[in-house]
Coordinates of C-alpha atoms and ligand atoms in Angstrom, one line a residue:
X1 CA 124.8 103.8 92.6
X2 CA 123.6 101.1 92.5
X3 CA 119.6 100.4 91.5
X4 CA 119.1 99.6 95.1
X5 CA 119.9 102.6 96.6
X6 CA 118.6 104.7 93.5
X7 CA 115.6 103.3 94.8
X8 CA 116.3 104.1 98.6
X9 CA 117.0 107.9 97.4
X10 CA 113.7 108.0 95.9
X11 CA 111.4 106.2 99.3
X12 CA 113.6 108.9 101.6
X13 CA 112.2 112.2 99.3
X14 CA 108.6 111.3 101.2
X15 CA 108.7 108.5 103.5
X16 CA 105.9 105.9 104.0
X17 CA 104.2 104.3 106.9
X18 CA 104.8 100.4 106.3
X19 CA 103.2 98.4 109.2
X20 CA 105.5 95.0 109.7
X21 CA 103.0 91.8 111.2
X22 CA 105.8 89.7 111.2
X23 CA 107.4 91.7 113.8
X24 CA 108.8 89.0 116.6
X25 CA 110.8 87.7 114.0
X26 CA 114.7 88.7 113.4
X27 CA 114.9 89.8 110.1
X28 CA 111.8 91.9 109.7
X29 CA 113.2 93.7 113.2
X30 CA 117.1 93.9 111.4
X31 CA 115.0 95.2 108.4
X32 CA 113.4 97.7 110.4
X33 CA 115.8 99.0 111.7
X34 CA 118.2 99.5 109.1
X35 CA 114.8 101.2 107.3
X36 CA 114.6 103.3 110.3
X37 CA 118.7 104.4 109.7
X38 CA 118.7 104.8 106.4
X39 CA 115.1 107.0 106.0
X40 CA 113.2 105.1 103.7
X41 CA 110.6 104.4 105.6
X42 CA 108.7 104.7 109.0
X43 CA 107.8 101.0 110.2
X44 CA 105.7 100.7 112.8
X45 CA 105.9 96.7 114.2
X46 CA 101.8 95.1 114.6
X47 CA 102.0 92.2 117.3
X48 CA 102.1 91.8 121.1
X49 CA 104.4 95.0 122.4
X50 CA 106.6 92.4 125.1
X51 CA 106.9 90.0 122.7
X52 CA 108.5 92.3 120.0
X53 CA 110.6 93.8 122.9
X54 CA 111.8 90.6 123.8
X55 CA 112.8 89.3 120.2
X56 CA 114.1 92.2 119.5
X57 CA 116.5 92.5 122.3
X58 CA 117.6 89.0 122.1
X59 CA 119.1 90.0 119.5
X60 CA 120.5 93.1 120.1
X61 CA 118.6 95.3 118.3
X62 CA 117.3 98.1 119.3
X63 CA 113.9 99.8 118.6
X64 CA 113.2 102.0 121.2
X65 CA 112.7 104.8 118.0
X66 CA 110.4 102.5 116.1
X67 CA 106.1 102.3 116.7
X68 CA 104.4 99.4 118.1
X69 CA 101.0 99.1 117.1
X70 CA 98.9 95.8 119.4
X71 CA 96.4 94.6 117.4
X72 CA 94.6 93.4 120.2
X73 CA 93.7 96.0 121.6
X74 CA 93.6 99.0 119.4
X75 CA 90.7 101.6 119.6
X76 CA 89.5 101.0 116.6
X77 CA 89.8 97.1 116.5
X78 CA 86.2 96.9 116.7
X79 CA 85.4 99.2 113.2
X80 CA 88.1 97.1 111.5
X81 CA 85.4 93.9 112.7
X82 CA 82.1 96.1 111.8
X83 CA 84.6 96.7 107.9
X84 CA 85.3 93.1 107.4
X85 CA 82.1 92.0 108.5
X86 CA 80.6 94.5 105.7
X87 CA 83.4 93.6 102.9
X88 CA 82.7 89.8 103.3
X89 CA 79.1 90.1 104.1
X90 CA 78.5 87.6 101.5
X91 CA 80.0 85.1 103.7
X92 CA 78.0 85.3 106.5
X93 CA 80.6 85.4 109.6
X94 CA 80.1 85.6 113.1
X95 CA 81.6 87.7 115.4
X96 CA 84.2 85.1 116.7
X97 CA 84.8 84.2 113.2
X98 CA 85.8 87.6 112.6
X99 CA 87.7 87.9 115.7
X100 CA 89.5 84.6 114.4
X101 CA 90.3 86.0 111.1
X102 CA 92.1 88.9 112.9
X103 CA 94.5 86.7 115.0
X104 CA 96.2 86.9 111.6
X105 CA 97.5 89.9 111.7
X106 CA 97.9 90.3 108.3
X107 CA 94.1 91.3 107.8
X108 CA 94.2 93.8 110.9
X109 CA 97.7 95.3 109.6
X110 CA 96.1 95.6 105.4
X111 CA 92.3 97.1 107.3
X112 CA 94.8 99.8 109.2
X113 CA 96.4 101.1 105.8
X114 CA 92.2 100.7 104.9
X115 CA 91.9 103.5 107.7
X116 CA 94.9 105.1 107.1
X117 CA 96.9 104.6 109.1
X118 CA 99.6 103.0 107.6
X119 CA 100.6 103.4 103.7
X120 CA 101.4 99.6 102.7
X121 CA 102.1 96.3 104.3
X122 CA 105.5 94.3 104.6
X123 CA 105.0 90.8 105.3
X124 CA 105.6 87.5 103.7
X125 CA 109.3 86.4 105.1
X126 CA 106.8 84.8 107.6
X127 CA 103.7 83.8 106.2
X128 CA 102.7 82.2 102.9
X129 CA 101.6 83.2 99.8
X130 CA 98.3 82.5 100.0
X131 CA 98.0 84.1 103.4
X132 CA 98.8 87.3 102.3
X133 CA 97.1 87.7 99.0
X134 CA 93.8 86.5 100.9
X135 CA 94.1 89.1 103.8
X136 CA 95.5 91.9 101.1
X137 CA 92.9 91.1 98.4
X138 CA 89.9 89.9 101.1
X139 CA 90.8 93.7 103.0
X140 CA 92.1 96.0 100.2
X141 CA 90.6 94.3 97.4
X142 CA 92.2 95.0 93.9
X143 CA 92.9 99.1 92.6
X144 CA 90.5 100.2 90.1
X145 CA 90.0 98.6 86.6
X146 CA 92.0 95.4 87.7
X147 CA 90.9 92.2 87.4
X148 CA 93.6 90.2 87.9
X149 CA 95.9 90.3 90.8
X150 CA 100.0 89.2 90.3
X151 CA 103.3 89.3 90.8
X152 CA 106.7 90.0 89.5
X153 CA 110.1 89.4 90.4
X154 CA 113.3 92.3 89.7
X155 CA 116.0 90.1 89.3
X156 CA 119.3 92.6 89.4
X157 CA 123.2 91.4 88.7
X158 CA 122.4 90.0 85.9
X159 CA 125.2 91.0 82.4
X160 CA 124.4 94.4 81.7
X161 CA 123.8 94.3 78.2
X162 CA 120.1 92.6 79.3
X163 CA 117.3 94.7 80.3
X164 CA 118.5 98.3 82.7
X165 CA 121.9 97.8 83.0
X166 CA 121.3 94.3 84.2
X167 CA 118.9 94.4 86.3
X168 CA 114.5 93.0 84.2
X169 CA 111.3 92.6 86.1
X170 CA 109.8 88.9 85.7
X171 CA 106.3 87.7 85.9
X172 CA 104.5 85.9 87.2
X173 CA 106.4 83.1 89.6
X174 CA 104.1 83.6 92.4
X175 CA 100.1 84.9 92.0
X176 CA 98.4 83.0 88.4
X177 CA 98.7 79.6 88.2
X178 CA 97.7 79.0 85.4
X179 CA 97.2 82.5 83.6
X180 CA 94.7 82.2 80.4
X181 CA 95.3 84.7 77.7
X182 CA 93.4 87.8 79.4
X183 CA 94.8 87.0 82.3
X184 CA 98.3 86.9 80.8
X185 CA 97.5 90.2 79.4
X186 CA 96.7 91.7 83.3
X187 CA 100.3 90.4 84.2
X188 CA 101.8 91.9 81.0
X189 CA 99.9 95.3 82.0
X190 CA 100.2 95.3 85.3
X191 CA 104.1 94.3 84.9
X192 CA 105.0 97.1 82.9
X193 CA 102.8 99.8 85.7
X194 CA 104.9 98.4 87.9
X195 CA 109.1 98.8 86.1
X196 CA 106.6 103.1 85.3
X197 CA 105.7 102.8 89.1
X198 CA 108.5 101.8 90.8
X199 CA 111.7 101.5 89.1
X200 CA 110.8 104.8 86.1
X201 CA 111.3 102.1 83.6
X202 CA 110.0 102.4 79.9
X203 CA 108.6 99.1 79.2
X204 CA 109.4 96.8 76.6
X205 CA 108.0 93.7 76.7
X206 CA 108.6 90.2 75.6
X207 CA 106.0 87.6 75.7
X208 CA 108.3 84.0 76.2
X209 CA 107.0 81.0 74.6
X210 CA 108.2 77.9 73.0
X211 CA 108.0 79.1 69.9
X212 CA 109.1 82.6 67.7
X213 CA 105.8 83.8 65.5
X214 CA 104.3 81.0 64.8
X215 CA 107.6 78.8 64.4
X216 CA 105.2 76.2 66.0
X217 CA 101.1 76.2 66.6
X218 CA 99.7 74.9 69.9
X219 CA 96.7 76.2 71.8
X220 CA 99.8 77.0 74.5
X221 CA 101.5 79.4 71.7
X222 CA 98.2 81.0 70.6
X223 CA 97.7 81.8 74.3
X224 CA 100.5 83.5 74.2
X225 CA 99.9 85.3 71.1
X226 CA 96.2 86.2 72.0
X227 CA 97.7 88.1 74.8
X228 CA 99.6 89.3 73.2
X229 CA 97.6 91.1 70.5
X230 CA 95.3 92.4 74.4
X231 CA 97.6 93.5 75.7
X232 CA 98.8 95.8 72.6
X233 CA 94.8 96.5 71.9
X234 CA 94.2 97.7 75.7
X235 CA 97.9 99.5 76.0
X236 CA 98.8 100.8 72.5
X237 CA 101.5 102.7 73.9
X238 CA 103.5 100.1 75.4
X239 CA 106.4 98.3 73.4
X240 CA 105.5 94.6 73.4
X241 CA 106.2 91.6 71.0
X242 CA 105.3 87.8 70.7
X243 CA 105.2 85.0 71.4
X244 CA 109.2 84.6 71.3
X245 CA 111.0 82.6 72.5
X246 CA 113.9 83.6 74.8
X247 CA 116.7 83.6 72.6
X248 CA 115.1 85.5 70.2
X249 CA 113.8 87.8 72.9
X250 CA 117.3 88.3 74.4
X251 CA 120.4 87.8 71.9
X252 CA 119.6 90.7 68.4
X253 CA 121.1 88.5 66.1
X254 CA 118.3 85.3 67.0
X255 CA 115.8 88.2 67.5
X256 CA 116.4 90.0 63.4
X257 CA 116.5 86.4 62.3
X258 CA 113.7 84.9 63.9
X259 CA 111.9 88.2 64.3
X260 CA 112.4 90.6 61.8
X261 CA 111.7 94.3 62.9
X262 CA 110.9 93.3 66.3
X263 CA 111.0 96.7 68.5
X264 CA 111.6 94.5 71.8
X265 CA 114.3 91.7 70.3
X266 CA 117.7 92.8 71.9
X267 CA 116.8 94.6 74.5
X268 CA 113.8 93.9 77.0
X269 CA 113.9 95.1 80.5
X270 CA 110.4 93.0 80.9
X271 CA 109.5 89.0 80.3
X272 CA 106.6 87.5 80.7
X273 CA 106.4 83.7 81.2
X274 CA 103.7 81.7 79.9
X275 CA 102.7 80.0 83.3
X276 CA 103.8 80.3 87.1
X277 CA 105.5 77.0 86.6
X278 CA 108.2 78.4 84.6
X279 CA 108.1 82.2 85.4
X280 CA 108.9 80.4 89.0
X281 CA 112.0 77.9 87.5
X282 CA 113.5 80.0 85.1
X283 CA 114.4 83.4 87.1
X284 CA 115.1 80.4 90.5
X285 CA 117.8 79.2 87.9
X286 CA 119.3 82.9 87.0
X287 CA 119.6 83.1 90.7
X288 CA 121.5 79.6 91.2
X289 CA 123.4 79.6 88.6
X290 CA 124.1 82.5 87.6
X291 CA 124.3 84.7 91.2
X292 CA 122.1 86.8 90.1
X293 CA 120.0 88.3 93.2
X294 CA 115.8 88.6 92.9
X295 CA 113.6 90.5 94.9
X296 CA 110.2 90.2 95.1
X297 CA 107.3 88.8 94.6
X298 CA 105.9 92.3 93.6
X299 CA 102.4 91.9 94.4
X300 CA 100.3 93.9 91.3
X301 CA 97.3 95.2 91.1
X302 CA 96.0 95.7 94.5
X303 CA 94.4 98.8 95.9
X304 CA 96.7 98.7 98.9
X305 CA 100.6 98.3 98.3
X306 CA 101.2 94.8 100.2
X307 CA 104.2 93.1 99.8
X308 CA 104.8 89.2 99.7
X309 CA 108.7 87.3 100.4
X310 CA 110.4 84.4 99.7
X311 CA 109.9 82.2 103.0
X312 CA 113.8 81.5 102.2
X313 CA 114.3 85.7 102.7
X314 CA 117.4 87.2 104.5
X315 CA 117.0 90.7 106.4
X316 CA 118.0 92.6 102.9
X317 CA 115.3 90.7 100.8
X318 CA 113.0 92.6 103.6
X319 CA 114.5 95.6 103.9
X320 CA 114.2 96.1 99.8
X321 CA 111.0 94.6 99.9
X322 CA 109.9 97.8 102.9
X323 CA 111.7 100.0 99.7
X324 CA 109.4 98.8 97.0
X325 CA 106.2 98.9 99.2
X326 CA 107.2 102.0 99.8
X327 CA 107.4 103.1 96.2
X328 CA 104.6 101.4 95.6
X329 CA 102.1 103.3 98.0
X330 CA 104.1 106.9 96.7
X331 CA 102.3 106.0 93.6
X332 CA 99.4 105.8 94.8
X333 CA 99.3 108.9 97.6
X334 CA 100.1 111.6 94.6
Ligands
LIG401 C1 96.2 83.1 95.5 C2 95.9 82.5 96.0 C3 95.8 82.3 97.4 C4 94.6 82.7 95.7 O1 93.4 81.2 95.8 P1 92.0 81.0 96.3 O2 91.9 79.9 96.4 O3 91.3 81.4 94.7 O4 91.7 82.1 96.9 P2 90.0 82.6 98.0 O5 89.2 82.0 96.8 O6 90.5 82.5 99.2 O7 90.0 83.8 97.3 C5 89.2 84.7 98.1 C6 89.2 85.6 96.9 O8 90.3 86.5 96.0 C7 89.8 86.6 95.2 N1 91.1 86.0 94.5 C8 92.0 84.9 94.2 N2 93.0 85.1 93.3 C9 93.1 86.4 92.8 C10 93.7 87.5 91.7 N3 94.8 86.6 91.7 N4 93.2 87.9 91.3 C11 92.0 88.5 92.0 N5 91.1 88.1 93.0 C12 91.8 87.0 93.6 C13 89.5 85.4 94.7 O9 88.1 85.6 93.5 C14 88.2 85.6 96.2 O10 87.2 86.5 95.4 P3 85.9 86.4 96.7 O11 86.4 85.8 97.6 O12 85.4 88.1 97.0 O13 84.8 86.0 96.1 C15 96.4 80.6 94.9 O14 96.0 81.6 93.6 C16 97.7 81.1 94.9 O15 97.5 79.8 95.8 N6 98.5 81.3 94.0 C17 99.8 80.6 94.0 C18 100.0 80.9 94.7 C19 101.5 80.5 95.2 O16 101.6 79.1 96.3 N7 102.7 80.4 95.3 C20 103.7 79.3 95.8 C21 104.8 80.7 94.8 S1 105.5 81.5 95.4

């Protein structure tokens, strides 16, 4: 059984209600249909009912058994507006400005979760990362004890000798553009928690750099050393090593020569890149040149689980995102 099927099986054990605000989008409709058919979640399509039904009919996707939530005449809309005014009181928003905010259905959907009307939100096939992030942070907030919201991606289909039989998490390719050492430590810890919460992996984290164990000296290399030390101090139970070049991290023989005694070299299942550029470029090279599958980005550190996606996502990617967000929500509602 492949990893995604295993995750689907876990999601089926306790179905989460997942709001989907991009509900006139073909990929969203097909993914919602599949989520119902495979029983991994209870999707709630958020939007104008007529438009959603017309879009579904056009592509021949039956949605008679999927709930549709009307965000424009919802009985809790006034309460949602009041709550948002409170949450963002420092912005001093007028009622009209708040109404405008809620025209973006991401805000309405995250507010549904805040009021217990759904467990998670799957979006990002249409909305930009920035729009998803702002709605998720401004309405849902960050999880307790978290400072930095970040993202990781799941890569599958690699040579089975890497990661967990060819599956690995990599971070952060999508949110924190130029993390300082403290934020890089937050990213590593959040990704370790994603590995535990969603995938049930025991995290083994390689903190990547252009240098291994001081082979070069530079503020960019020192940042990775400092982040590694911070993670060790904050979460001593995590297996982590850095700074490591990617060959030392991934090839056991090179690891033995460049970083002898490393607890991670040759067997990491999490790669933490030093910034968004290297993480984004790194995982896309794997997808395009090696045919690896990439799922996510998985947003980490949010109080309410929300997904993001590449706008190039297909219906299967959206379906996998429903599963990932549902599993994150399942953990939260335990
Ligand atoms: C996510 C992103 C939009 C946030 O941008 P921003 O300009 O800081 O956004 P805002 O100023 O509107 O922030 C809104 C709130 O979120 C908070 N916030 C933003 N990023 C945060 C993060 N990573 N962690 C925690 N809080 C964050 C801000 O502090 C702010 O809080 P406040 O208003 O209560 O003070 C920005 O980091 C970004 O564009 N990242 C890259 C996204 C991208 O283009 N990715 C492309 C690859 S897929």
